[in-house]
Amino acid sequence: MNRHVNAIAGRLSLRAPQRHSLEILDRVTELVPPRKDADLEAALAALRAEFPSVTDFERDFPSLCFALATGVGKTRLMGAFITYLHVAHGLNNFFVLAPNLTIYNKLISDFTPNTSKYVLKGIAEFAISPPVITTGDNFERQIASGGNLFPVTINIFNISKINSEVRGGRSPRIRSFKEEIGDSYFDYLAAQEDLVLIMDESHRYRATAGVRAINELKPVMGLELTATPFVETTRGPTPFRNVIFDYPLARAMEDGFVKEPAVVTRKDFNPAGKSPDAVQLLKLEDGVRLHESVKVDLETYARENGERIVKPFVLVIARDTTHAAELMGLIRSDAFFEGRYADKVIQVDSSVKEEETVEKLLTVEHGDNPVEIVIHVNMLKEGWDVTNLYTIVPLRAANARTLIEQSIGRGLRLPYGRRTGVIAVDRLNIVAHDRFQEIVDEANNPSSPIHLKQLVLDDADLTQKTVTVVAAPTILTGLGLQSTRTGDAPTPGAAAHPMAVAPPAPAFTDPREIRVAQLAYGAFRKLAREPDKVPSAAYLSRPEVQALVVREVQSQYQPAQLEMESVGKPAPDIEAVIAATAKLMAERTIDIPRIIVMPKGEVKAGFRPFTLDLSGMRYAAPTEELWAKHLRTDQVDVIGLSRGNLLEERLEDYVVSGLIDFSDIAYDEHADLLYELAGQVVRHLRSYLSEQEAGQVLALHQREIARAVHAQMQDHFWLDDTVEYHHEVRQGWTELKESAFTALNEPPLDYRVSPADKSNMARYLFGGFAKCLSTITKFHSDSERKLAVILEREALKWLRPAKGQFQMFYRSGSDHLEYQPDFVAEIDDCVVMLEPKMASQMNDRDVLAKRDVAVQWCVWASEHARTYGGKPWRYALIPHDAIVENMTLAFLLKQYEEKA
């Protein structure tokens, strides 16, 4: 793999499909070097042999399409392509086409340094001398000032503007420009020997006159990016013939890069007998009710997890501009939720001047923007990249495929860049009461972009079997205590492999000696609970410890039935076996103490009185249940009254009974505060709802309201900090735990060799270790594998701890989660805990919380080690891109050790 690919993927934090696209480009440049006037037939033959989906360049130059689903990150990939072609191949001139004004402005911003979404951030080559951005507005000035002297030039043009000039029978403006260089700017670009053409959302203008003119630029390469690799014609969609990588929407949803779309309807809804206006009003009202529920869920999640609060909005799709104006009037009227959304709605279509709404539209994600409902006809397509669209109400007559592809494409992006595990935060709602079944049927159509992934097995697949593989500590295998199946070797019949892990040589072969060793191991484990006597595994070889174990083993050892001491082999030498077992345990164990933190005296804690911020809680009065059916998984979420809530006598009781379900709230100690907060909630709801409606809201949303209140309570939690804590070492060392994996029944890979597909590291088992204290292991990234190479070279012994090995816990939001370090290694002068982490995640809240508990644990473990002359503990948090095989462990510790 080209070293530039690894560096760029790390610096830009590329997702797996983005990285794979870059790897493909790297391979393409090997097969077809980017040169002017390439032999198209030879180039196509070379690529088609390895990428059979490429059947035609469809251009007068080599042009390839990367089809990535909306929300995966095509603009960042564009930046990666430019960086790679410049750094690896010395290409300096890039011509980027945008399909419309919105994407044109977005691309200019994204390629401009010091903007919020600058796509080249972290690239050292562009830190001092960033690319010069040449646009349709400044190209004359750039050339006049010698723009061609800059190292890298990115020319960004709006193809729709070129098209409009071609339609009038005139040549494009850029083609008529002549100044100091003496030729048109167009001819100047065509003369460049390294021009690369990048076409964003190329399906929008593929067959237009403008692109035919652009062919005359004769670039060395064309790269197309789109989420829909086909052109709509009168005969239906015509697929691209140059798609080299296709990452469809279904894959993006499956891999968790985008929201899960769900179609929403009412339980038992039947449109028969209802007028179109009545159905329309019902959909609008239910969309707003759902929106208010999502708004609370988002705020609660943000407060619980210390994230920014996301303000969601509703997208209403109108039939035409007249219909949009009617909807605008309805939503602004007092008849629609008493006028609460009159100043929170905007209309975006050709009848409204763009300057009047563009600012509100482009800042709809901002918390200080009041807009919560956007009405549009057909203007919001590619380029309008928002992450806070959660509810879509389609009111335009369109087929189900169009509704799915065009509507949800705007709302799939995740506000936090990842799935949260909270259904309401990860779901996009499409309110379509009257189109529910049609949309569900279309989603289940094999040609649907979100159709469930199909699995077609061939004969080779059917012969592949998965097994549970246990990574047993080598001490267990040495004593014959390993679990049923370890990763030591493939099952009988599996193909031989040069790196199949040889089973560790057993310490004992005589069954009677093995029995003694196992009894001794159990006795030694008990002594670990007496850290005053046995502070480390090395103490197991001391005479006084050996004597204790000999007595216990002798009392438990019973010869096999009918075995006579005077017949056959002599009785096992119990003392010798126990001594050998102690030596083996010291060699194949790292002393990991069990540390418990205890308070000195009574711990007092509680919540201070405060005023709730309920500005984001505007639940509408419920009517009936809503059903949200996930289009990919068929999961159904019921949003309605049938949740089994008890009927409370007082409205406040709904809130209080929901709050006391939280483990950190004791009713007896907090009753007064709980009812005060519950009273605030009830008074807020009663400010715009009747008592009956408020009761319905509390019954329906009891759990969500309780979570919202509890999340705000966390900011007012108090703890008596005069209480002192002390730590106790309950065990001087702990037995190493097993890890279990599900894997193909294949030999493990050589840990020294990077696998071909590094984007799927978790599928591989690795073996061949000499110093690892388990037989096999898995790595989550290639950086972890490289760190293992370093440890094999420099450590005395190392391991990847199993869950529960340390029992360290960190706080994540309102939860306390276990921290499982990636590596522990013993070297000559210390024991080190190592945590490789993605460079872009080094300052994440959870990463820093784990660091803090680990550093404190190392301090306590070092204190314990000093009591018996053991080795101190150290902790290092290492960015992934700093780990290369020629680095020494001493250098990594010097650079990245974290201290208390």
Coordinates of N, CA, C and O in Angstrom, one line a residue, residues 640-712:
G640 N -46.9 6.6 21.0 CA -48.3 6.9 21.3 C -48.6 6.6 22.8 O -47.7 6.5 23.6
L641 N -49.8 6.4 23.1 CA -50.3 6.4 24.5 C -50.2 5.0 25.1 O -50.2 4.9 26.3
S642 N -50.0 4.0 24.3 CA -50.1 2.6 24.9 C -48.7 2.2 25.4 O -48.1 1.3 24.8
R643 N -48.2 2.8 26.5 CA -46.9 2.4 27.0 C -47.1 1.9 28.4 O -46.1 1.7 29.2
G644 N -48.3 1.6 28.8 CA -48.5 1.0 30.1 C -48.3 1.9 31.3 O -48.1 1.4 32.4
N645 N -48.3 3.2 31.1 CA -48.1 4.1 32.3 C -49.4 4.1 33.2 O -50.5 4.0 32.7
L646 N -49.1 4.1 34.5 CA -50.2 4.2 35.4 C -50.9 5.5 35.4 O -50.3 6.5 35.1
L647 N -52.2 5.6 35.7 CA -52.9 6.8 35.8 C -52.7 7.4 37.1 O -53.0 6.9 38.2
E648 N -52.0 8.6 37.2 CA -51.6 9.2 38.4 C -52.7 10.2 38.9 O -53.5 10.7 38.1
E649 N -52.9 10.4 40.2 CA -53.9 11.3 40.7 C -53.5 12.7 40.5 O -54.3 13.6 40.2
R650 N -52.2 13.1 40.6 CA -51.7 14.4 40.4 C -50.8 14.4 39.2 O -50.1 13.5 38.9
L651 N -50.9 15.5 38.4 CA -50.1 15.6 37.2 C -48.6 15.5 37.6 O -47.8 14.9 36.9
E652 N -48.2 16.1 38.7 CA -46.8 16.1 39.1 C -46.3 14.7 39.4 O -45.1 14.4 39.2
D653 N -47.2 13.8 39.7 CA -46.8 12.4 40.0 C -46.2 11.7 38.8 O -45.4 10.8 39.0
Y654 N -46.6 12.1 37.6 CA -46.1 11.5 36.4 C -44.6 11.8 36.4 O -43.8 10.9 36.1
V655 N -44.2 13.0 36.6 CA -42.8 13.4 36.6 C -42.0 12.7 37.7 O -40.9 12.2 37.5
V656 N -42.5 12.8 38.9 CA -41.8 12.2 40.1 C -41.6 10.7 39.9 O -40.5 10.2 40.2
S657 N -42.7 10.0 39.5 CA -42.5 8.6 39.4 C -41.6 8.2 38.3 O -40.9 7.1 38.3
G658 N -41.4 9.0 37.3 CA -40.4 8.8 36.2 C -39.0 9.1 36.7 O -38.1 8.4 36.4
L659 N -38.9 10.1 37.6 CA -37.5 10.4 38.1 C -37.0 9.4 39.1 O -35.8 9.2 39.1
I660 N -37.8 8.9 39.9 CA -37.3 7.9 41.0 C -36.9 6.6 40.4 O -36.3 5.8 41.1
D661 N -37.1 6.4 39.1 CA -36.5 5.2 38.4 C -35.0 5.3 38.2 O -34.4 4.3 37.9
F662 N -34.5 6.5 38.3 CA -33.0 6.7 38.1 C -32.3 6.3 39.4 O -32.7 6.7 40.5
S663 N -31.2 5.6 39.2 CA -30.5 5.0 40.4 C -29.9 6.1 41.3 O -29.6 5.8 42.5
D664 N -29.6 7.3 40.8 CA -29.0 8.3 41.6 C -30.0 9.2 42.4 O -29.6 10.2 43.0
I665 N -31.3 8.9 42.3 CA -32.3 9.7 42.9 C -33.0 8.8 44.0 O -33.6 7.8 43.7
A666 N -32.9 9.3 45.2 CA -33.6 8.6 46.4 C -34.8 9.5 46.7 O -34.7 10.6 47.1
Y667 N -36.0 8.9 46.7 CA -37.2 9.6 46.9 C -37.2 10.3 48.3 O -37.5 11.5 48.4
D668 N -36.8 9.5 49.3 CA -36.9 10.0 50.7 C -36.0 11.3 50.9 O -36.4 12.2 51.6
E669 N -34.9 11.3 50.2 CA -34.0 12.4 50.4 C -34.3 13.6 49.5 O -33.9 14.7 49.8
H670 N -34.9 13.3 48.4 CA -35.1 14.4 47.4 C -36.6 14.7 47.1 O -36.9 15.4 46.1
A671 N -37.5 14.3 47.9 CA -38.9 14.4 47.6 C -39.3 15.9 47.4 O -40.0 16.2 46.4
D672 N -38.9 16.8 48.2 CA -39.3 18.2 48.1 C -38.8 18.8 46.7 O -39.5 19.5 46.0
L673 N -37.5 18.5 46.4 CA -37.0 19.0 45.1 C -37.7 18.4 43.9 O -38.0 19.1 43.0
L674 N -38.0 17.1 44.0 CA -38.6 16.4 42.9 C -40.0 17.0 42.6 O -40.3 17.2 41.4
Y675 N -40.8 17.3 43.7 CA -42.1 17.9 43.4 C -42.0 19.3 43.0 O -42.9 19.8 42.2
E676 N -40.9 20.0 43.4 CA -40.7 21.4 42.9 C -40.5 21.4 41.4 O -41.0 22.2 40.7
L677 N -39.6 20.5 41.0 CA -39.2 20.4 39.6 C -40.5 19.9 38.8 O -40.7 20.4 37.7
A678 N -41.2 18.9 39.3 CA -42.4 18.4 38.7 C -43.4 19.6 38.5 O -44.1 19.7 37.5
G679 N -43.5 20.4 39.5 CA -44.4 21.5 39.5 C -44.1 22.5 38.3 O -44.9 23.0 37.7
Q680 N -42.8 22.7 38.2 CA -42.3 23.6 37.1 C -42.7 23.0 35.7 O -43.2 23.8 34.8
V681 N -42.6 21.7 35.6 CA -43.0 21.1 34.3 C -44.5 21.2 34.1 O -44.9 21.6 33.0
V682 N -45.3 20.9 35.1 CA -46.7 21.0 34.9 C -47.1 22.4 34.6 O -48.0 22.7 33.7
R683 N -46.6 23.4 35.3 CA -47.0 24.8 35.1 C -46.6 25.2 33.6 O -47.3 26.0 33.0
H684 N -45.4 24.7 33.2 CA -45.0 25.0 31.8 C -46.0 24.4 30.8 O -46.4 25.1 29.9
L685 N -46.4 23.2 31.0 CA -47.3 22.6 30.0 C -48.7 23.2 30.1 O -49.4 23.4 29.1
R686 N -49.1 23.6 31.3 CA -50.4 24.2 31.5 C -50.5 25.7 30.9 O -51.5 26.2 30.7
S687 N -49.3 26.2 30.6 CA -49.2 27.6 30.1 C -49.8 27.6 28.6 O -50.2 28.7 28.1
Y688 N -49.8 26.4 28.0 CA -50.4 26.4 26.6 C -51.3 25.2 26.3 O -51.8 25.1 25.2
L689 N -51.5 24.4 27.3 CA -52.4 23.2 27.2 C -53.4 23.2 28.3 O -53.2 23.8 29.4
S690 N -54.6 22.6 28.0 CA -55.6 22.4 29.1 C -55.0 21.4 30.1 O -54.1 20.7 29.8
E691 N -55.7 21.2 31.2 CA -55.3 20.3 32.2 C -55.3 18.8 31.6 O -54.4 18.0 31.8
Q692 N -56.4 18.6 30.9 CA -56.5 17.2 30.3 C -55.4 17.0 29.3 O -54.8 15.9 29.2
E693 N -55.2 18.0 28.4 CA -54.1 17.8 27.4 C -52.7 17.6 28.1 O -51.9 16.8 27.6
A694 N -52.5 18.4 29.1 CA -51.2 18.3 29.8 C -51.1 16.9 30.4 O -50.0 16.3 30.4
G695 N -52.2 16.4 31.0 CA -52.1 15.0 31.5 C -51.8 14.0 30.4 O -51.1 13.0 30.6
Q696 N -52.4 14.2 29.2 CA -52.1 13.3 28.1 C -50.6 13.3 27.7 O -50.0 12.3 27.4
V697 N -50.1 14.6 27.7 CA -48.7 14.7 27.3 C -47.8 14.0 28.3 O -46.9 13.3 28.0
L698 N -48.1 14.2 29.6 CA -47.3 13.6 30.7 C -47.4 12.1 30.7 O -46.4 11.4 30.9
A699 N -48.6 11.6 30.4 CA -48.7 10.1 30.3 C -48.0 9.5 29.1 O -47.3 8.5 29.2
L700 N -48.1 10.2 28.0 CA -47.5 9.8 26.7 C -45.9 9.9 26.8 O -45.2 9.0 26.4
H701 N -45.4 11.0 27.3 CA -44.0 11.3 27.2 C -43.4 11.3 28.6 O -42.3 11.9 28.9
Q702 N -43.9 10.5 29.5 CA -43.4 10.4 30.9 C -41.9 10.1 30.9 O -41.1 10.8 31.6
R703 N -41.5 9.1 30.2 CA -40.1 8.7 30.2 C -39.2 9.8 29.7 O -38.1 10.1 30.2
E704 N -39.6 10.4 28.5 CA -38.8 11.4 27.9 C -38.7 12.7 28.8 O -37.6 13.3 28.9
I705 N -39.8 13.1 29.4 CA -39.8 14.2 30.3 C -38.9 14.0 31.5 O -38.1 14.8 31.9
A706 N -39.0 12.8 32.1 CA -38.2 12.5 33.2 C -36.7 12.5 32.9 O -35.9 13.0 33.6
R707 N -36.4 12.0 31.7 CA -35.0 12.0 31.3 C -34.5 13.4 31.1 O -33.3 13.7 31.4
A708 N -35.4 14.2 30.5 CA -35.0 15.6 30.3 C -34.7 16.4 31.6 O -33.7 17.1 31.7
V709 N -35.6 16.2 32.6 CA -35.4 16.8 33.9 C -34.1 16.2 34.5 O -33.3 17.0 35.1
H710 N -34.0 14.9 34.5 CA -32.8 14.3 35.1 C -31.5 14.8 34.5 O -30.5 15.0 35.2
A711 N -31.5 15.0 33.2 CA -30.3 15.5 32.5 C -29.9 16.9 33.1 O -28.7 17.2 33.3
Q712 N -30.9 17.7 33.3 CA -30.6 19.1 33.8 C -30.2 19.0 35.3 O -29.4 19.8 35.8

